[in-house]
Coordinates of C-alpha atoms and ligand atoms in Angstrom, one line a residue:
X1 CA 0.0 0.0 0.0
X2 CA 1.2 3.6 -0.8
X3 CA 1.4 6.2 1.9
X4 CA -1.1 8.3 0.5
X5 CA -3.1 5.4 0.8
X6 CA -2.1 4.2 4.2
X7 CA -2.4 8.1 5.1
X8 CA -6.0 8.0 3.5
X9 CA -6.7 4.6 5.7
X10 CA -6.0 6.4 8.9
X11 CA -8.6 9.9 7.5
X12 CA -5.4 11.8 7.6
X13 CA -4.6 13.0 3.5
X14 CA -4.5 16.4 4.0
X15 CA -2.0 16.3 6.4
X16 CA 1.7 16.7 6.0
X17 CA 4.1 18.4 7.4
X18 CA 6.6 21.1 5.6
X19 CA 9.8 19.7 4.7
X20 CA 9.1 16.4 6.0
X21 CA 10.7 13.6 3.7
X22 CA 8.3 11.5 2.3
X23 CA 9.0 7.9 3.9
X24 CA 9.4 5.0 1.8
X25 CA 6.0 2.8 2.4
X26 CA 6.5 0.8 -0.5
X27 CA 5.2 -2.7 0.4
X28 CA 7.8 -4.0 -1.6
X29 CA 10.6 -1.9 0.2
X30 CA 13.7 -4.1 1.6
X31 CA 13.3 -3.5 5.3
X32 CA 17.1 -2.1 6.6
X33 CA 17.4 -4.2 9.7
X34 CA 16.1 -8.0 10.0
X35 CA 17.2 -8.7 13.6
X36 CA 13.3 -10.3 14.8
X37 CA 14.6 -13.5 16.1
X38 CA 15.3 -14.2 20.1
X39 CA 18.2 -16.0 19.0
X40 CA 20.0 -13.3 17.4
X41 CA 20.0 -11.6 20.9
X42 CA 22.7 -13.9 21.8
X43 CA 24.9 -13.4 18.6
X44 CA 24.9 -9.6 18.6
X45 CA 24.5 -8.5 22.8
X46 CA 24.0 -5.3 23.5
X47 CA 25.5 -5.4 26.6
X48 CA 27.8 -7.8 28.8
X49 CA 26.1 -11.2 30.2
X50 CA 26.7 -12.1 33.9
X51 CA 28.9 -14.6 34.0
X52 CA 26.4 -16.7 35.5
X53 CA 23.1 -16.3 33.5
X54 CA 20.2 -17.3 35.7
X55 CA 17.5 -19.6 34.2
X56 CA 14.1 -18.9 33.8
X57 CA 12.2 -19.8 37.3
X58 CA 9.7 -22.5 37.5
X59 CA 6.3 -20.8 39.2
X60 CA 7.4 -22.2 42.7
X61 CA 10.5 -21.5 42.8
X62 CA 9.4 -17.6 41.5
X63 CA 7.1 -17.3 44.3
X64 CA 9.7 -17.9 47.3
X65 CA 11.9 -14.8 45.9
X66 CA 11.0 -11.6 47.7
X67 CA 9.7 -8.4 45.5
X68 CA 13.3 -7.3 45.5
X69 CA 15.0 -10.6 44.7
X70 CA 12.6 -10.9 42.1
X71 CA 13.4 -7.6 40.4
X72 CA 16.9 -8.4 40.5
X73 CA 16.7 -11.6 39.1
X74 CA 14.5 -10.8 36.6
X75 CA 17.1 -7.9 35.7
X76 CA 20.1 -10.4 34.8
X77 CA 17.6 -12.2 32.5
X78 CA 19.0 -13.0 28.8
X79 CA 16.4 -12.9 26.1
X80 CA 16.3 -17.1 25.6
X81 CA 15.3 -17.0 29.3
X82 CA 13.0 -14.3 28.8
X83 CA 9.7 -15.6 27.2
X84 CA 9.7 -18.8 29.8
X85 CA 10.4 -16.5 32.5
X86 CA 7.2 -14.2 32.0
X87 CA 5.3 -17.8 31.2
X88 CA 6.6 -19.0 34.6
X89 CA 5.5 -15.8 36.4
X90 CA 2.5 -16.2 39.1
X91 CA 3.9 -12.8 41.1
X92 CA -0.1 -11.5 40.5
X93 CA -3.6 -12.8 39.6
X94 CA -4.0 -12.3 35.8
X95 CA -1.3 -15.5 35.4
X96 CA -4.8 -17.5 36.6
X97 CA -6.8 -16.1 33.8
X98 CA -5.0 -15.8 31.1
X99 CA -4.6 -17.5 28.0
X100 CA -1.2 -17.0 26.6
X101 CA 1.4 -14.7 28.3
X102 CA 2.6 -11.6 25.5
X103 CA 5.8 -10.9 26.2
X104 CA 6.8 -8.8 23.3
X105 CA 7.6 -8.9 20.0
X106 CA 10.0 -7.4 17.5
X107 CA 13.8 -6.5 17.0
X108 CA 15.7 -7.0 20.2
X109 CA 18.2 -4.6 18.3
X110 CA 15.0 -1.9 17.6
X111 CA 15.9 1.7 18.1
X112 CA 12.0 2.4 18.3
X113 CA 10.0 0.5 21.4
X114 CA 6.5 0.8 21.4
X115 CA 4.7 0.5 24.8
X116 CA 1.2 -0.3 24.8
X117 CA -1.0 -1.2 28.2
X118 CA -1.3 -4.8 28.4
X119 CA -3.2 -7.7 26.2
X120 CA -6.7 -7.7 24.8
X121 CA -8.6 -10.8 23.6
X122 CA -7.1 -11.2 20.4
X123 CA -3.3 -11.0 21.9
X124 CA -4.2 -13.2 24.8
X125 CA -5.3 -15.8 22.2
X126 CA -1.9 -15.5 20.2
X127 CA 0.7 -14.5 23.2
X128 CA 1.6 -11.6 20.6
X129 CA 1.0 -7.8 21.4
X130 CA -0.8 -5.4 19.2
X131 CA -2.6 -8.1 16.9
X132 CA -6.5 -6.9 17.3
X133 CA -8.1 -3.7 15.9
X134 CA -5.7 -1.2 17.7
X135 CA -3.1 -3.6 16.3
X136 CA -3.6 -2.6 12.8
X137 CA -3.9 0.8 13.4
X138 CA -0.6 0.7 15.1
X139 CA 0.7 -1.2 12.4
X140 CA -0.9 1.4 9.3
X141 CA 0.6 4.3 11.4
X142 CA 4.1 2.4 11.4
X143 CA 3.7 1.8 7.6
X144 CA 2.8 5.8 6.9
X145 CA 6.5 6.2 8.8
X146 CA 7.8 3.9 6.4
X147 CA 8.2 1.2 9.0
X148 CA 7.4 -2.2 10.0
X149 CA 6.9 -4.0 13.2
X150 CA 10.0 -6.5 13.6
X151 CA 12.3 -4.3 11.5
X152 CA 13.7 -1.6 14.0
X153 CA 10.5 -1.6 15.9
X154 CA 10.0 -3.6 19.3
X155 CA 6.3 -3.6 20.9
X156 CA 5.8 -4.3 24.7
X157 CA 3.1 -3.7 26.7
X158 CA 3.0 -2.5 30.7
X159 CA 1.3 -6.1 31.6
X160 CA 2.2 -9.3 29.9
X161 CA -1.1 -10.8 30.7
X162 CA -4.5 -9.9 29.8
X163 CA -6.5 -8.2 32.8
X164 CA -9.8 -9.9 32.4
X165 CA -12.3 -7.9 30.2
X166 CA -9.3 -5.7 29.2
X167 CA -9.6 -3.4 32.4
X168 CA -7.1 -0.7 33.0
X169 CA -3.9 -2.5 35.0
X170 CA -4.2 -2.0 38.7
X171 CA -1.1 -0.3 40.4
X172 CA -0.1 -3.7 42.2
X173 CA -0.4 -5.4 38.8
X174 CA 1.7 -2.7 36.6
X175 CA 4.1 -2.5 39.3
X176 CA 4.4 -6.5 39.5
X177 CA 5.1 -6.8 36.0
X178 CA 7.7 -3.9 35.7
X179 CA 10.7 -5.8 36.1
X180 CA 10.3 -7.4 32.9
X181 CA 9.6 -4.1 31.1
X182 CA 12.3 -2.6 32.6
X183 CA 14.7 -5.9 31.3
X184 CA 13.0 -4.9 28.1
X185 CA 14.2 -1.2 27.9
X186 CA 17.6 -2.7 29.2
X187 CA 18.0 -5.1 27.0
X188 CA 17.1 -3.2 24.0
X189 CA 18.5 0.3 24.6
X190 CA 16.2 1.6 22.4
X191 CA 17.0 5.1 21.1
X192 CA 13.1 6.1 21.4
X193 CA 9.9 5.1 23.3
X194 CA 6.6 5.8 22.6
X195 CA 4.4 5.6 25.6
X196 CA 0.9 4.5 24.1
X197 CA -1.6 5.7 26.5
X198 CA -2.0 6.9 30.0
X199 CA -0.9 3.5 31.3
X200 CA 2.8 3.3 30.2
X201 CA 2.3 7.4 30.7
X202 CA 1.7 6.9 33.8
X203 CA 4.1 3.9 34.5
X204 CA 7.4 5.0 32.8
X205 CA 6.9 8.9 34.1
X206 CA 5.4 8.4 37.1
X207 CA 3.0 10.6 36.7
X208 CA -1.0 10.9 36.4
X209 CA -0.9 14.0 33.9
X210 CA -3.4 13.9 30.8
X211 CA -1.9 12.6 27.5
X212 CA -2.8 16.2 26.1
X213 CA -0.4 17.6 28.6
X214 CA 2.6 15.3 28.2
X215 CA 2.6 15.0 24.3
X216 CA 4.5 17.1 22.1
X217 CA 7.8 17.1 24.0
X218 CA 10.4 14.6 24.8
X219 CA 10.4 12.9 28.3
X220 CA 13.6 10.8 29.6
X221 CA 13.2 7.2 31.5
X222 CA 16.3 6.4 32.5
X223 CA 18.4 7.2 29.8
X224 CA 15.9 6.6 27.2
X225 CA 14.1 9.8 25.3
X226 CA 10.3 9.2 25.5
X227 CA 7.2 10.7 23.9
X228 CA 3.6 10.2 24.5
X229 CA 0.5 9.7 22.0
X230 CA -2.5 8.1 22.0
X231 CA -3.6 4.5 22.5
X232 CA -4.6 3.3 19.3
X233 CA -7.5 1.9 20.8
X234 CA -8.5 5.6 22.1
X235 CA -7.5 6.4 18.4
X236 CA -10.3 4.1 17.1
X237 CA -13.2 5.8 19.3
X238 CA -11.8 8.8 18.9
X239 CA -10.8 9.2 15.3
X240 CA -10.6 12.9 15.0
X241 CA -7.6 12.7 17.5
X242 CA -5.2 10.4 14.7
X243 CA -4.1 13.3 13.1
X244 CA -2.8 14.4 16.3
X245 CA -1.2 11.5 17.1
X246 CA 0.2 11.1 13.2
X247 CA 1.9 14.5 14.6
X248 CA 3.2 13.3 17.5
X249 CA 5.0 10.4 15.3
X250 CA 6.4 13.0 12.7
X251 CA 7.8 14.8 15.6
X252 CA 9.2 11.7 17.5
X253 CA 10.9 10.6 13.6
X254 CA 12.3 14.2 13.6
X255 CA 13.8 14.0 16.9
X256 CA 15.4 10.4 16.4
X257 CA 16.8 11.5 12.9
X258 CA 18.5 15.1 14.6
X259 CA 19.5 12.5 17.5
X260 CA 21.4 10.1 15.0
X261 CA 22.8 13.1 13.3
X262 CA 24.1 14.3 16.3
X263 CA 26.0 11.4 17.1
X264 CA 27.4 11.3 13.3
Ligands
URA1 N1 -3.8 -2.8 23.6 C1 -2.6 -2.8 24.2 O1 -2.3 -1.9 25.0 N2 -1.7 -3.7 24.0 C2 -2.0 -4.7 23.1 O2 -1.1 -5.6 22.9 C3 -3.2 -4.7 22.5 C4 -4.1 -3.8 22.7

């Protein structure tokens, strides 16, 4: 699909930033990066492996581990370990209900990470994020940036398990499941986030401030630069906000690019 098209998809044609580059969308374009395998995590690591790499915890043997011993654990973990670790994981309530954990998916090498709020139906069905509705409107917005999920793009979520009828996380559940986000960011480095939504808002900034406030700037976790858009799935009730979040995507693209340039 063209970018006009995709652009048309998402009701935003008239839009367009001045001097913005037009990305290349092409279906047909060769991706730059092909890092989406686990495995390659191992081959290329972004940073040195304890010398003793801990394996991924059975259930019982997680839940003897105090909170602390359990973040730190969880914050030597490799990527192989990674997926069985957060399959393993019992440290709240939505491991009883549901299907298939979503750990993540994408380039472990990504320089964008995408952070959505936790799993719906149609991710706790597949155990990957971002696959319903909101899913594809994540992925058309990608494609109008002339990217691609797996190529240079990582998607997590705040919780790796679906909260039942896809209610907002709880505090004790967000802050349960942090660790593993936090191995995430860690583990990837990514040059950019993109907080979707007030729950990785709230979670990465630690704060309770409207998206309208916090957009249209860059925030820092830890090292990382962050911005702040819409949920897609806000997006998709609230379709006269996409063009503002299209914006907010532009912008983040700009930054990254004067960011790489900077380091030229
Ligand atoms: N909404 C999210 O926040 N994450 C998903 O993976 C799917 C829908």
């Amino acid at each position: 699909m063209r970018r006009d098209e995709l652009l048309n998809a998402l009701g935003l044609t008239p839009w367009r930033l001045r001097g913005t580059a037009t990305p290349n969308a092409d279906a047909g374009a060769e991706p730059q990066q092909q890092h989406i395998a686990v495995d390659l995590a191992n081959a290329l690591p972004r940073e040195p492996q304890p010398e003793k790499t801990p394996s991924a915890l059975p259930a019982m043997a997680q839940e003897t581990l105090s909170p602390d011993g359990r973040a730190q654990r969880i914050a030597q973990l490799s990527w192989d370990l990674f997926a069985a670790d957060v399959a393993a994981c019992t440290a709240c309530d939505l491991c009883k209900t549901r299907t298939k954990p979503v750990p993540g998916v994408g380039d472990v090498r990504a320089r964008w990470l995408f952070i959505g709020e936790g799993p719906g139906a149609d991710e706790d069905r597949k155990g990957e994020p971002f696959v319903g509705q909101a899913g594809k409107l994540l992925d058309q917005m990608l494609a109008a940036l002339g990217m691609k999920r797996g190529n240079d793009v990582y998607i997590a979520n705040v919780l790796k398990c679906r909260p039942p009828n896809n209610r907002a996380p709880t505090p004790q559940e967000a802050d349960a499941c942090r660790p593993y986000l936090e191995r995430q960011i860690a583990l990837i480095q990514p040059k950019i986030i993109v907080a979707l939504g007030k729950s990785a808002a709230m979670l990465l900034l630690n704060t309770d401030a409207s998206i309208a406030s916090l957009r249209g700037r860059v925030h820092r976790y830890r090292e990382a630069p962050l911005v702040v858009t819409y949920h897609p799935a806000y997006l998709l009730r609230n379709p006269a906000d996409k063009a503002k979040s299209w914006e907010d995507l532009v912008f983040t693209k700009r930054h990254l690019e004067s960011v790489l340039a900077s380091e030229c």
